[in-house]
Amino acid sequence: MAKTRTLIVAGEAFPLAKTGGLGDAITGMARALSEARVPLTVMLPAYRGVTAKLKRVHTVATLTDMPGGDASLLAGTCPQSGLDYLLVQNDALYDRAGIYADESGAEHPDNGTRYAALAHAAVRVAAGLPGVLRPTLVHAHDWHAGLVPLLLRAARLHDVKSVMTIHNLAFQGLFPMECADLYGVPDWARNDDGAQAWGKLNFLKAGIRYADRVTTVSHTYSREIMTPAFGCGLDELLRSRAGDLLPIPNGIDDVLWNPARDPYLRSHRYSVRDLANKAYCKAALQREFGLRPDLGATLMAMGNRLTEQKMVDVAVQALPEALDRHPGLQIAILGQGDHRLEQALLEIVDRYPGRCAAHIGYDEGIAHRLHAGADILLHASRFEPFGLTPLYAMRYGALPIGSRVGGMADTIEDPGPRAPLSAMASANGLLFDGDAPQAMSAAIERAVNLRGHHLLWRIMQRNAMTADFGWRSAVGLYASLYRSLVEPESANAPAAPAGQQVGRGAVARLPRSGGAMPATI
Ligand code: ADP
Ligand code: GLC
């Protein structure tokens, strides 16, 4: 077997630092790969409090001439995940409240420097540091690590391969081109064929442009991002790299998200074989949120970032109508984000006391109890690269209403409103199209009506709770991708590139970016 050693570089990893699904995905993927004996280390910034969460922390190197000043490289192990970490410590950059933004939600003004420093640290490790194992491959995630593939090429480290995974194309990391010197971006990349877009330095574009392979987290999203509607301005570049773009769907951590073992449910754990305790979880959730105690109510949860990506602006229009139309409907909302949307939801809460309640904030325990107590999860998205939350809900027997985009189109099975009712026996949730409030209302209505068909609902719950969304298949695909890059001749063929699934005719004429490097590199 080919010997690969991977350095995973990311802006977050649960439980050390998490703002959303990226943190879950990094740890889930790294743990699953590690359990399959794929050697790896995860690199993160040493945000406030992170070092204290690791054991056996020690300094392995001092990194000088870095963006933002000298940094220490610390090594340690996470007791919960068992993963080995390298932390980039520069307190002036990372020891502050909030990962990407401060407590008021304002982005840190020096984020460009903070994540340029992370990328430089990864490249120093790739170049070789005494006492630190040198990786054969760096796996960069999202814009936070986007400069890594470019800097590897700038350092002429051609023996260290790079994979860029896109978890969310909407966040690209755009900074003034005047910062290119500070970030150590070479002259040859400061143009539209390189790391520039819209006159700015674009970290994610740099990653997509210069990585050996690009992956994204679901089949549908891998096709969507090559279209203008979902490509966030980078669809042409992505089409040009179609032959190197692979969809590798995420999984979920089915140990952490398991109603039979979940410590957040205390004595009310349950499983697909015996759902009796789910009723206790529902009563507890109604108490926790101040909803009217009523086990007969249909309790619909919403637990996500309160943003337009998650169609909260549409929900603000659709929820009052749903509450008016269905007197037995209750809504529990957990989330934080756009203050305007938070405010609009709180106004609905005021209008429907005892029937609609919200917890504005971020709380891991409530997120677990929300799925355990709910009958339905509303998870609407204008785009959803993968969508872990609906799969967590499914594990807990809360059936998701999702949008037919990205990962949700791949994971939620719904024969649709026009199929005979009996066809829903193969469903594990509901899907709707577009972002019209009427479409969302109609989907809520369908779910409420379906819940009235008790046996059918139970079958759908069983489908949802027993579906296998673990990391196993992703592990095989990543391991084979790593091997194919590091020792091409010894590897199995990796997964089919995304371009092959959309028909490659349209993209075959575009140049492959890997072949267009300037001769100076
Ligand atoms: P995204 O990463 O786009 O937000 P995902 O559904 O893939 O979407 O992942 C979201 C993750 O963030 C889930 O683990 C979810 O439970 C968590 N999450 C989102 N908002 C909150 C919140 N307010 N409190 C606790 N967890 C949250
Ligand atoms: C991003 C996406 C989400 C995905 C997560 C993990 O945050 O918005 O859909 O599940 O990353 O890949």
PDB file of C-alpha atoms and ligand atoms in Angstrom, residues 20-22 25 142 167-168 217 250 305 309-310 384-388, ligand 2:
ATOM      1  CA  GLY A  20     -21.187  25.106  11.851  1.00  0.00           C
ATOM      2  CA  GLY A  21     -21.035  21.967   9.785  1.00  0.00           C
ATOM      3  CA  LEU A  22     -17.412  22.492   8.725  1.00  0.00           C
ATOM      4  CA  ALA A  25     -17.142  17.460   8.916  1.00  0.00           C
ATOM      5  CA  ASP A 142     -12.545  25.985   2.452  1.00  0.00           C
ATOM      6  CA  HIS A 167     -17.572  22.964   1.860  1.00  0.00           C
ATOM      7  CA  ASN A 168     -19.149  26.259   0.920  1.00  0.00           C
ATOM      8  CA  VAL A 217     -19.115  17.364  -0.368  1.00  0.00           C
ATOM      9  CA  ASN A 250     -19.704  13.704   3.825  1.00  0.00           C
ATOM     10  CA  ARG A 305     -27.537  29.595  11.048  1.00  0.00           C
ATOM     11  CA  GLN A 309     -28.550  30.748   2.674  1.00  0.00           C
ATOM     12  CA  LYS A 310     -30.893  28.917   5.051  1.00  0.00           C
ATOM     13  CA  GLU A 384     -26.615  23.336   0.599  1.00  0.00           C
ATOM     14  CA  PRO A 385     -23.243  21.795  -0.168  1.00  0.00           C
ATOM     15  CA  PHE A 386     -24.032  18.785   2.026  1.00  0.00           C
ATOM     16  CA  GLY A 387     -26.352  19.501   4.971  1.00  0.00           C
ATOM     17  CA  LEU A 388     -25.503  17.600   8.124  1.00  0.00           C
TER      18      LEU A 388
HETATM   19  C1  GLC B   2     -20.742  23.867   4.950  1.00  0.00           C
HETATM   20  C2  GLC B   2     -22.042  23.676   4.200  1.00  0.00           C
HETATM   21  C3  GLC B   2     -22.842  22.490   4.661  1.00  0.00           C
HETATM   22  C4  GLC B   2     -21.963  21.273   4.879  1.00  0.00           C
HETATM   23  C5  GLC B   2     -20.796  21.613   5.785  1.00  0.00           C
HETATM   24  C6  GLC B   2     -19.849  20.435   5.972  1.00  0.00           C
HETATM   25  O1  GLC B   2     -20.884  24.600   6.100  1.00  0.00           O
HETATM   26  O2  GLC B   2     -22.855  24.848   4.230  1.00  0.00           O
HETATM   27  O3  GLC B   2     -23.842  22.178   3.714  1.00  0.00           O
HETATM   28  O4  GLC B   2     -22.715  20.224   5.426  1.00  0.00           O
HETATM   29  O5  GLC B   2     -20.048  22.658   5.237  1.00  0.00           O
HETATM   30  O6  GLC B   2     -19.293  20.008   4.760  1.00  0.00           O
END
